[in-house]
Amino acid sequence: MSSNSTSTAVGEPERSQRGPAPKRHVRRRRVTPLRAHGEPMVWLTGGSLALGLLMVFGLFGLVAIRGFSTFWPSEVVRFTTESGEVVLGQVRGSEERLLTEDQLQQLEDQKGAETVAAVRANGDRTERRRVRSVNLFDTDKNTTAWFDDFELEGSTAGLDGAWERAIERPEWALTVERYAEGRYFGELVGFRSGDTVEEDLDAAWAAFEASRARVDEARADWKYIVGVRIGRDLSAATKDAELSARKVALNEGEGSVEHLAAVARAEELGDENALLTKELQAEANTIEQGARDAALLVRNARGEVDEIEVWDVVRAIPANRIGTLGALGVYVDRWLEFLIDDPRKANMEGGVFPAIFGTVLLTLLMCFVVVPFGVLAALYLREYAKQGLIVSIVRVAVNNLAGVPSIVFGVFGLGFFCYFVGGELIDPLFFPHYGNEPVYGGGGIMWASLTLALLTLPVVIVATEEALAAVPSSMREGSYACGATKWQTIRRIVLPRAMPGIMTGMILAIARGAGEVAPLMLVGAMKVAQSLPLDAQGLHPERKFMHLGFHIYDLGFQSPDSEAAIPMVYTTTLLLILIVVALNLTGVWVRSRLRQRYAAAGA
């Protein structure tokens, strides 16, 4: 056989020499147009997302608008009702309402046919305004009431423009904010300093502003003497001596030499502190009496002249004279007071610093508890436990625990932490000398943080498990191949890579726990806290605390005048949202830094 024939038989012929390739039957798949199935789903999901965002931003916008406008000083108006009541105060809102036939009939029985005719001429509509004032004789002594246009004097001539015809804006109308009695609205008529009365209004106002600086210094000295020296130092020293005597009686026996000596020391110290308290109280009274020689002379809505001592005034605002810059100064001053001062007048005025402090401290303590326990539980379930029926049951139980109502956690915290651990274990063992006075057996910030930690524990466990599962198995195997133990692999490889996911769980826990109110009502939150749980002496985990969520509940539902408290409800809600967002953003920032760090290490 020739070499050509051999080459042709053994070698692979060219495609052109073999001829065209045989045709294969290709089964074509029918492609469904996107318009038939995809577009409705896209529109549905996109619309749902847009609706959700609209609801969230709409709610936040409402809270922000109402909250930021609370402290802006409004003008003071005066008007007279048909019943002859003179009202002097601030307009806090208005609304238009459509009256039904039944309401019109009732209005005719009360006001007469002429008033109903004016309402019908206005399309059965009337506008009403919420006015914050005092001396509201016809409104059950509330400080806030609604007034319809047809209730104003002279409104029967027609409702169109009734408000502008009825109101007056006195030039020297004042909004006076007081420490104990709340707000007062009146017209400045003079200023008294001792026995001297200044009736020129410009001079009287200048004298008041000069007197304010002196009185503020005197009040600061008085507050230090009464609040710190007497209320904290001397009272605490006397109580500590009495408790020491009780402790000696329990240890050495009632009537023993040591007990009698401790009682004598406590009585001696009590007498010394009582004498010192009397001297300090006399000094405080002298300061107060010296500062009470100045007073504003103000005419109220009834035409009577009242004296408002400068000692009782937080601030006085000539609301109809200050202008935009003056109003901005008052606005900033009120915000500073709200953020750094203590509440007053049943929490309706003043600041919320104790509530801010309690909210932030409670959230941080909760994180310090829930994150370690949640991470350890997730590590065991994912890395150590043998996967099977028992682990599956545990996971189901953890997921179901996330759906338990928060008030149930509050009842558990009250029964287990407060009554059992605190009242049955800690107090009898470490504080028997307190007798029937509970130390850890009542509510406190420690029990509240542990209760919230239980509440948010499922969130941290689930998020941590997902983060651990996302770490590639090849990284574990590579660590084992290098001779590392299981714990070394978890500590140096798995946990650092899962840390962003763990931070996500902590962020979700903050968002869930910071806004809870129901369990806190049972385990430590209170209306007014006399002292902070953290001070110069250290952390006091047994102390009760104030919380912004509970503060909102108290303002909205426990306030003596809920209508007047509505602006503060919006402002406190806005503050709580901003604090939660700030805590979450801090966690997000830390998480992003961790991701960048480990992404760079992996690259």
PDB file of N, CA, C and O in Angstrom, residues 3-62:
ATOM      1  N   SER A   3       2.181   5.186   0.430  1.00  0.00           N
ATOM      2  CA  SER A   3       2.143   6.094   1.578  1.00  0.00           C
ATOM      3  C   SER A   3       0.950   7.014   1.531  1.00  0.00           C
ATOM      4  O   SER A   3       0.352   7.337   2.550  1.00  0.00           O
ATOM      5  N   ASN A   4       0.514   7.427   0.319  1.00  0.00           N
ATOM      6  CA  ASN A   4      -0.662   8.303   0.236  1.00  0.00           C
ATOM      7  C   ASN A   4      -1.907   7.607   0.737  1.00  0.00           C
ATOM      8  O   ASN A   4      -2.698   8.169   1.483  1.00  0.00           O
ATOM      9  N   SER A   5      -2.052   6.330   0.285  1.00  0.00           N
ATOM     10  CA  SER A   5      -3.263   5.629   0.734  1.00  0.00           C
ATOM     11  C   SER A   5      -3.235   5.390   2.226  1.00  0.00           C
ATOM     12  O   SER A   5      -4.255   5.435   2.900  1.00  0.00           O
ATOM     13  N   THR A   6      -2.032   5.132   2.769  1.00  0.00           N
ATOM     14  CA  THR A   6      -1.926   4.923   4.211  1.00  0.00           C
ATOM     15  C   THR A   6      -2.259   6.188   4.968  1.00  0.00           C
ATOM     16  O   THR A   6      -2.980   6.185   5.965  1.00  0.00           O
ATOM     17  N   SER A   7      -1.752   7.299   4.463  1.00  0.00           N
ATOM     18  CA  SER A   7      -2.048   8.585   5.114  1.00  0.00           C
ATOM     19  C   SER A   7      -3.512   8.910   5.047  1.00  0.00           C
ATOM     20  O   SER A   7      -4.087   9.416   5.993  1.00  0.00           O
ATOM     21  N   THR A   8      -4.112   8.569   3.940  1.00  0.00           N
ATOM     22  CA  THR A   8      -5.537   8.890   3.818  1.00  0.00           C
ATOM     23  C   THR A   8      -6.383   8.023   4.725  1.00  0.00           C
ATOM     24  O   THR A   8      -7.349   8.475   5.324  1.00  0.00           O
ATOM     25  N   ALA A   9      -5.972   6.759   4.898  1.00  0.00           N
ATOM     26  CA  ALA A   9      -6.785   5.866   5.726  1.00  0.00           C
ATOM     27  C   ALA A   9      -6.630   6.163   7.207  1.00  0.00           C
ATOM     28  O   ALA A   9      -7.560   6.050   7.973  1.00  0.00           O
ATOM     29  N   VAL A  10      -5.375   6.516   7.614  1.00  0.00           N
ATOM     30  CA  VAL A  10      -5.128   6.714   9.055  1.00  0.00           C
ATOM     31  C   VAL A  10      -5.410   8.143   9.476  1.00  0.00           C
ATOM     32  O   VAL A  10      -5.988   8.395  10.517  1.00  0.00           O
ATOM     33  N   GLY A  11      -4.990   9.078   8.680  1.00  0.00           N
ATOM     34  CA  GLY A  11      -5.151  10.479   9.067  1.00  0.00           C
ATOM     35  C   GLY A  11      -6.595  10.928   9.074  1.00  0.00           C
ATOM     36  O   GLY A  11      -7.459  10.320   8.451  1.00  0.00           O
ATOM     37  N   GLU A  12      -6.873  12.043   9.741  1.00  0.00           N
ATOM     38  CA  GLU A  12      -8.238  12.600   9.818  1.00  0.00           C
ATOM     39  C   GLU A  12      -8.454  13.474   8.601  1.00  0.00           C
ATOM     40  O   GLU A  12      -7.687  14.418   8.375  1.00  0.00           O
ATOM     41  N   PRO A  13      -9.405  13.156   7.733  1.00  0.00           N
ATOM     42  CA  PRO A  13      -9.632  13.972   6.537  1.00  0.00           C
ATOM     43  C   PRO A  13     -10.161  15.353   6.895  1.00  0.00           C
ATOM     44  O   PRO A  13     -10.722  15.568   7.962  1.00  0.00           O
ATOM     45  N   GLU A  14      -9.978  16.297   6.001  1.00  0.00           N
ATOM     46  CA  GLU A  14     -10.522  17.639   6.170  1.00  0.00           C
ATOM     47  C   GLU A  14     -12.047  17.600   6.054  1.00  0.00           C
ATOM     48  O   GLU A  14     -12.624  16.708   5.434  1.00  0.00           O
ATOM     49  N   ARG A  15     -12.697  18.630   6.670  1.00  0.00           N
ATOM     50  CA  ARG A  15     -14.159  18.682   6.640  1.00  0.00           C
ATOM     51  C   ARG A  15     -14.673  18.833   5.224  1.00  0.00           C
ATOM     52  O   ARG A  15     -15.679  18.242   4.844  1.00  0.00           O
ATOM     53  N   SER A  16     -13.909  19.591   4.396  1.00  0.00           N
ATOM     54  CA  SER A  16     -14.362  19.794   3.014  1.00  0.00           C
ATOM     55  C   SER A  16     -14.281  18.515   2.212  1.00  0.00           C
ATOM     56  O   SER A  16     -15.051  18.289   1.293  1.00  0.00           O
ATOM     57  N   GLN A  17     -13.305  17.635   2.610  1.00  0.00           N
ATOM     58  CA  GLN A  17     -13.191  16.384   1.890  1.00  0.00           C
ATOM     59  C   GLN A  17     -14.289  15.412   2.283  1.00  0.00           C
ATOM     60  O   GLN A  17     -14.694  14.581   1.489  1.00  0.00           O
ATOM     61  N   ARG A  18     -14.755  15.515   3.538  1.00  0.00           N
ATOM     62  CA  ARG A  18     -15.790  14.586   3.983  1.00  0.00           C
ATOM     63  C   ARG A  18     -17.175  15.007   3.550  1.00  0.00           C
ATOM     64  O   ARG A  18     -18.128  14.271   3.709  1.00  0.00           O
ATOM     65  N   GLY A  19     -17.298  16.228   3.129  1.00  0.00           N
ATOM     66  CA  GLY A  19     -18.607  16.707   2.736  1.00  0.00           C
ATOM     67  C   GLY A  19     -19.306  17.383   3.903  1.00  0.00           C
ATOM     68  O   GLY A  19     -18.803  17.441   5.021  1.00  0.00           O
ATOM     69  N   PRO A  20     -20.447  17.909   3.651  1.00  0.00           N
ATOM     70  CA  PRO A  20     -21.172  18.647   4.711  1.00  0.00           C
ATOM     71  C   PRO A  20     -21.591  17.726   5.842  1.00  0.00           C
ATOM     72  O   PRO A  20     -21.865  16.549   5.646  1.00  0.00           O
ATOM     73  N   ALA A  21     -21.609  18.308   7.056  1.00  0.00           N
ATOM     74  CA  ALA A  21     -22.001  17.533   8.243  1.00  0.00           C
ATOM     75  C   ALA A  21     -23.481  17.237   8.187  1.00  0.00           C
ATOM     76  O   ALA A  21     -24.277  18.004   7.640  1.00  0.00           O
ATOM     77  N   PRO A  22     -23.853  16.072   8.666  1.00  0.00           N
ATOM     78  CA  PRO A  22     -25.280  15.721   8.653  1.00  0.00           C
ATOM     79  C   PRO A  22     -26.092  16.671   9.532  1.00  0.00           C
ATOM     80  O   PRO A  22     -25.626  17.124  10.581  1.00  0.00           O
ATOM     81  N   LYS A  23     -27.297  16.989   9.132  1.00  0.00           N
ATOM     82  CA  LYS A  23     -28.170  17.884   9.890  1.00  0.00           C
ATOM     83  C   LYS A  23     -28.731  17.168  11.101  1.00  0.00           C
ATOM     84  O   LYS A  23     -29.125  16.012  11.020  1.00  0.00           O
ATOM     85  N   ARG A  24     -28.677  17.886  12.227  1.00  0.00           N
ATOM     86  CA  ARG A  24     -29.235  17.348  13.472  1.00  0.00           C
ATOM     87  C   ARG A  24     -30.536  18.062  13.801  1.00  0.00           C
ATOM     88  O   ARG A  24     -30.684  19.250  13.576  1.00  0.00           O
ATOM     89  N   HIS A  25     -31.425  17.288  14.346  1.00  0.00           N
ATOM     90  CA  HIS A  25     -32.717  17.857  14.724  1.00  0.00           C
ATOM     91  C   HIS A  25     -32.586  18.561  16.081  1.00  0.00           C
ATOM     92  O   HIS A  25     -32.276  17.915  17.084  1.00  0.00           O
ATOM     93  N   VAL A  26     -32.725  19.866  16.094  1.00  0.00           N
ATOM     94  CA  VAL A  26     -32.616  20.662  17.327  1.00  0.00           C
ATOM     95  C   VAL A  26     -34.013  20.974  17.837  1.00  0.00           C
ATOM     96  O   VAL A  26     -34.834  21.554  17.125  1.00  0.00           O
ATOM     97  N   ARG A  27     -34.227  20.614  19.080  1.00  0.00           N
ATOM     98  CA  ARG A  27     -35.546  20.858  19.696  1.00  0.00           C
ATOM     99  C   ARG A  27     -35.562  22.256  20.298  1.00  0.00           C
ATOM    100  O   ARG A  27     -34.814  22.571  21.215  1.00  0.00           O
ATOM    101  N   ARG A  28     -36.366  23.079  19.705  1.00  0.00           N
ATOM    102  CA  ARG A  28     -36.423  24.470  20.158  1.00  0.00           C
ATOM    103  C   ARG A  28     -37.428  24.615  21.306  1.00  0.00           C
ATOM    104  O   ARG A  28     -38.521  24.071  21.256  1.00  0.00           O
ATOM    105  N   ARG A  29     -36.972  25.371  22.335  1.00  0.00           N
ATOM    106  CA  ARG A  29     -37.857  25.629  23.480  1.00  0.00           C
ATOM    107  C   ARG A  29     -38.659  26.897  23.213  1.00  0.00           C
ATOM    108  O   ARG A  29     -38.146  27.887  22.706  1.00  0.00           O
ATOM    109  N   ARG A  30     -39.882  26.836  23.595  1.00  0.00           N
ATOM    110  CA  ARG A  30     -40.761  27.985  23.399  1.00  0.00           C
ATOM    111  C   ARG A  30     -40.497  29.019  24.494  1.00  0.00           C
ATOM    112  O   ARG A  30     -40.577  28.710  25.685  1.00  0.00           O
ATOM    113  N   VAL A  31     -40.125  30.214  24.073  1.00  0.00           N
ATOM    114  CA  VAL A  31     -39.815  31.285  25.017  1.00  0.00           C
ATOM    115  C   VAL A  31     -41.077  32.095  25.274  1.00  0.00           C
ATOM    116  O   VAL A  31     -41.690  32.618  24.343  1.00  0.00           O
ATOM    117  N   THR A  32     -41.441  32.187  26.556  1.00  0.00           N
ATOM    118  CA  THR A  32     -42.633  32.953  26.921  1.00  0.00           C
ATOM    119  C   THR A  32     -42.282  34.434  26.947  1.00  0.00           C
ATOM    120  O   THR A  32     -41.300  34.833  27.568  1.00  0.00           O
ATOM    121  N   PRO A  33     -43.014  35.247  26.255  1.00  0.00           N
ATOM    122  CA  PRO A  33     -42.712  36.677  26.256  1.00  0.00           C
ATOM    123  C   PRO A  33     -42.777  37.243  27.675  1.00  0.00           C
ATOM    124  O   PRO A  33     -43.571  36.809  28.501  1.00  0.00           O
ATOM    125  N   LEU A  34     -41.902  38.227  27.956  1.00  0.00           N
ATOM    126  CA  LEU A  34     -41.878  38.860  29.271  1.00  0.00           C
ATOM    127  C   LEU A  34     -43.198  39.544  29.582  1.00  0.00           C
ATOM    128  O   LEU A  34     -43.656  39.560  30.717  1.00  0.00           O
ATOM    129  N   ARG A  35     -43.853  40.064  28.570  1.00  0.00           N
ATOM    130  CA  ARG A  35     -45.096  40.785  28.788  1.00  0.00           C
ATOM    131  C   ARG A  35     -46.181  39.868  29.332  1.00  0.00           C
ATOM    132  O   ARG A  35     -47.074  40.290  30.032  1.00  0.00           O
ATOM    133  N   ALA A  36     -46.084  38.552  28.974  1.00  0.00           N
ATOM    134  CA  ALA A  36     -47.160  37.635  29.368  1.00  0.00           C
ATOM    135  C   ALA A  36     -47.142  37.348  30.860  1.00  0.00           C
ATOM    136  O   ALA A  36     -48.178  37.273  31.501  1.00  0.00           O
ATOM    137  N   HIS A  37     -45.944  37.143  31.464  1.00  0.00           N
ATOM    138  CA  HIS A  37     -45.871  36.762  32.872  1.00  0.00           C
ATOM    139  C   HIS A  37     -44.989  37.685  33.701  1.00  0.00           C
ATOM    140  O   HIS A  37     -45.273  37.927  34.858  1.00  0.00           O
ATOM    141  N   GLY A  38     -43.912  38.192  33.155  1.00  0.00           N
ATOM    142  CA  GLY A  38     -42.935  38.923  33.948  1.00  0.00           C
ATOM    143  C   GLY A  38     -43.369  40.308  34.348  1.00  0.00           C
ATOM    144  O   GLY A  38     -43.198  40.721  35.496  1.00  0.00           O
ATOM    145  N   GLU A  39     -43.946  41.066  33.411  1.00  0.00           N
ATOM    146  CA  GLU A  39     -44.255  42.454  33.699  1.00  0.00           C
ATOM    147  C   GLU A  39     -45.256  42.628  34.841  1.00  0.00           C
ATOM    148  O   GLU A  39     -45.049  43.476  35.701  1.00  0.00           O
ATOM    149  N   PRO A  40     -46.349  41.894  34.923  1.00  0.00           N
ATOM    150  CA  PRO A  40     -47.239  42.072  36.079  1.00  0.00           C
ATOM    151  C   PRO A  40     -46.549  41.822  37.405  1.00  0.00           C
ATOM    152  O   PRO A  40     -46.789  42.533  38.385  1.00  0.00           O
ATOM    153  N   MET A  41     -45.662  40.821  37.448  1.00  0.00           N
ATOM    154  CA  MET A  41     -44.959  40.539  38.698  1.00  0.00           C
ATOM    155  C   MET A  41     -44.005  41.661  39.061  1.00  0.00           C
ATOM    156  O   MET A  41     -43.868  42.038  40.231  1.00  0.00           O
ATOM    157  N   VAL A  42     -43.329  42.204  38.027  1.00  0.00           N
ATOM    158  CA  VAL A  42     -42.425  43.316  38.275  1.00  0.00           C
ATOM    159  C   VAL A  42     -43.193  44.519  38.815  1.00  0.00           C
ATOM    160  O   VAL A  42     -42.791  45.161  39.796  1.00  0.00           O
ATOM    161  N   TRP A  43     -44.329  44.810  38.179  1.00  0.00           N
ATOM    162  CA  TRP A  43     -45.133  45.945  38.639  1.00  0.00           C
ATOM    163  C   TRP A  43     -45.688  45.707  40.040  1.00  0.00           C
ATOM    164  O   TRP A  43     -45.777  46.628  40.852  1.00  0.00           O
ATOM    165  N   LEU A  44     -46.069  44.462  40.327  1.00  0.00           N
ATOM    166  CA  LEU A  44     -46.628  44.156  41.643  1.00  0.00           C
ATOM    167  C   LEU A  44     -45.578  44.323  42.744  1.00  0.00           C
ATOM    168  O   LEU A  44     -45.831  44.961  43.776  1.00  0.00           O
ATOM    169  N   THR A  45     -44.397  43.742  42.524  1.00  0.00           N
ATOM    170  CA  THR A  45     -43.352  43.870  43.535  1.00  0.00           C
ATOM    171  C   THR A  45     -42.854  45.307  43.664  1.00  0.00           C
ATOM    172  O   THR A  45     -42.639  45.809  44.777  1.00  0.00           O
ATOM    173  N   GLY A  46     -42.680  45.975  42.519  1.00  0.00           N
ATOM    174  CA  GLY A  46     -42.249  47.366  42.579  1.00  0.00           C
ATOM    175  C   GLY A  46     -43.270  48.258  43.249  1.00  0.00           C
ATOM    176  O   GLY A  46     -42.927  49.141  44.039  1.00  0.00           O
ATOM    177  N   GLY A  47     -44.557  48.029  42.947  1.00  0.00           N
ATOM    178  CA  GLY A  47     -45.608  48.810  43.589  1.00  0.00           C
ATOM    179  C   GLY A  47     -45.683  48.564  45.083  1.00  0.00           C
ATOM    180  O   GLY A  47     -45.908  49.490  45.877  1.00  0.00           O
ATOM    181  N   SER A  48     -45.485  47.307  45.483  1.00  0.00           N
ATOM    182  CA  SER A  48     -45.503  46.996  46.913  1.00  0.00           C
ATOM    183  C   SER A  48     -44.347  47.687  47.629  1.00  0.00           C
ATOM    184  O   SER A  48     -44.518  48.234  48.723  1.00  0.00           O
ATOM    185  N   LEU A  49     -43.164  47.671  47.008  1.00  0.00           N
ATOM    186  CA  LEU A  49     -42.024  48.359  47.603  1.00  0.00           C
ATOM    187  C   LEU A  49     -42.278  49.860  47.702  1.00  0.00           C
ATOM    188  O   LEU A  49     -42.005  50.487  48.738  1.00  0.00           O
ATOM    189  N   ALA A  50     -42.823  50.435  46.632  1.00  0.00           N
ATOM    190  CA  ALA A  50     -43.099  51.875  46.650  1.00  0.00           C
ATOM    191  C   ALA A  50     -44.135  52.225  47.711  1.00  0.00           C
ATOM    192  O   ALA A  50     -44.005  53.230  48.414  1.00  0.00           O
ATOM    193  N   LEU A  51     -45.157  51.388  47.856  1.00  0.00           N
ATOM    194  CA  LEU A  51     -46.181  51.636  48.870  1.00  0.00           C
ATOM    195  C   LEU A  51     -45.590  51.554  50.271  1.00  0.00           C
ATOM    196  O   LEU A  51     -45.893  52.379  51.141  1.00  0.00           O
ATOM    197  N   GLY A  52     -44.743  50.540  50.495  1.00  0.00           N
ATOM    198  CA  GLY A  52     -44.111  50.421  51.808  1.00  0.00           C
ATOM    199  C   GLY A  52     -43.233  51.613  52.128  1.00  0.00           C
ATOM    200  O   GLY A  52     -43.272  52.157  53.248  1.00  0.00           O
ATOM    201  N   LEU A  53     -42.411  52.048  51.161  1.00  0.00           N
ATOM    202  CA  LEU A  53     -41.564  53.217  51.382  1.00  0.00           C
ATOM    203  C   LEU A  53     -42.391  54.466  51.610  1.00  0.00           C
ATOM    204  O   LEU A  53     -42.045  55.312  52.449  1.00  0.00           O
ATOM    205  N   LEU A  54     -43.496  54.585  50.864  1.00  0.00           N
ATOM    206  CA  LEU A  54     -44.357  55.748  51.047  1.00  0.00           C
ATOM    207  C   LEU A  54     -44.942  55.784  52.451  1.00  0.00           C
ATOM    208  O   LEU A  54     -45.017  56.853  53.084  1.00  0.00           O
ATOM    209  N   MET A  55     -45.350  54.627  52.949  1.00  0.00           N
ATOM    210  CA  MET A  55     -45.904  54.575  54.300  1.00  0.00           C
ATOM    211  C   MET A  55     -44.859  54.916  55.347  1.00  0.00           C
ATOM    212  O   MET A  55     -45.115  55.682  56.286  1.00  0.00           O
ATOM    213  N   VAL A  56     -43.645  54.373  55.171  1.00  0.00           N
ATOM    214  CA  VAL A  56     -42.590  54.629  56.147  1.00  0.00           C
ATOM    215  C   VAL A  56     -42.201  56.101  56.145  1.00  0.00           C
ATOM    216  O   VAL A  56     -42.160  56.764  57.201  1.00  0.00           O
ATOM    217  N   PHE A  57     -41.919  56.652  54.955  1.00  0.00           N
ATOM    218  CA  PHE A  57     -41.507  58.045  54.893  1.00  0.00           C
ATOM    219  C   PHE A  57     -42.665  58.995  55.226  1.00  0.00           C
ATOM    220  O   PHE A  57     -42.436  60.085  55.763  1.00  0.00           O
ATOM    221  N   GLY A  58     -43.890  58.578  54.910  1.00  0.00           N
ATOM    222  CA  GLY A  58     -45.027  59.398  55.295  1.00  0.00           C
ATOM    223  C   GLY A  58     -45.180  59.490  56.807  1.00  0.00           C
ATOM    224  O   GLY A  58     -45.413  60.574  57.363  1.00  0.00           O
ATOM    225  N   LEU A  59     -45.043  58.347  57.483  1.00  0.00           N
ATOM    226  CA  LEU A  59     -45.126  58.353  58.945  1.00  0.00           C
ATOM    227  C   LEU A  59     -43.993  59.168  59.550  1.00  0.00           C
ATOM    228  O   LEU A  59     -44.218  59.991  60.454  1.00  0.00           O
ATOM    229  N   PHE A  60     -42.775  58.939  59.064  1.00  0.00           N
ATOM    230  CA  PHE A  60     -41.652  59.696  59.607  1.00  0.00           C
ATOM    231  C   PHE A  60     -41.805  61.189  59.299  1.00  0.00           C
ATOM    232  O   PHE A  60     -41.462  62.035  60.134  1.00  0.00           O
ATOM    233  N   GLY A  61     -42.316  61.526  58.111  1.00  0.00           N
ATOM    234  CA  GLY A  61     -42.525  62.936  57.789  1.00  0.00           C
ATOM    235  C   GLY A  61     -43.535  63.591  58.707  1.00  0.00           C
ATOM    236  O   GLY A  61     -43.339  64.726  59.162  1.00  0.00           O
ATOM    237  N   LEU A  62     -44.628  62.878  59.010  1.00  0.00           N
ATOM    238  CA  LEU A  62     -45.626  63.420  59.934  1.00  0.00           C
ATOM    239  C   LEU A  62     -45.015  63.660  61.308  1.00  0.00           C
ATOM    240  O   LEU A  62     -45.199  64.735  61.907  1.00  0.00           O
TER     241      LEU A  62
END
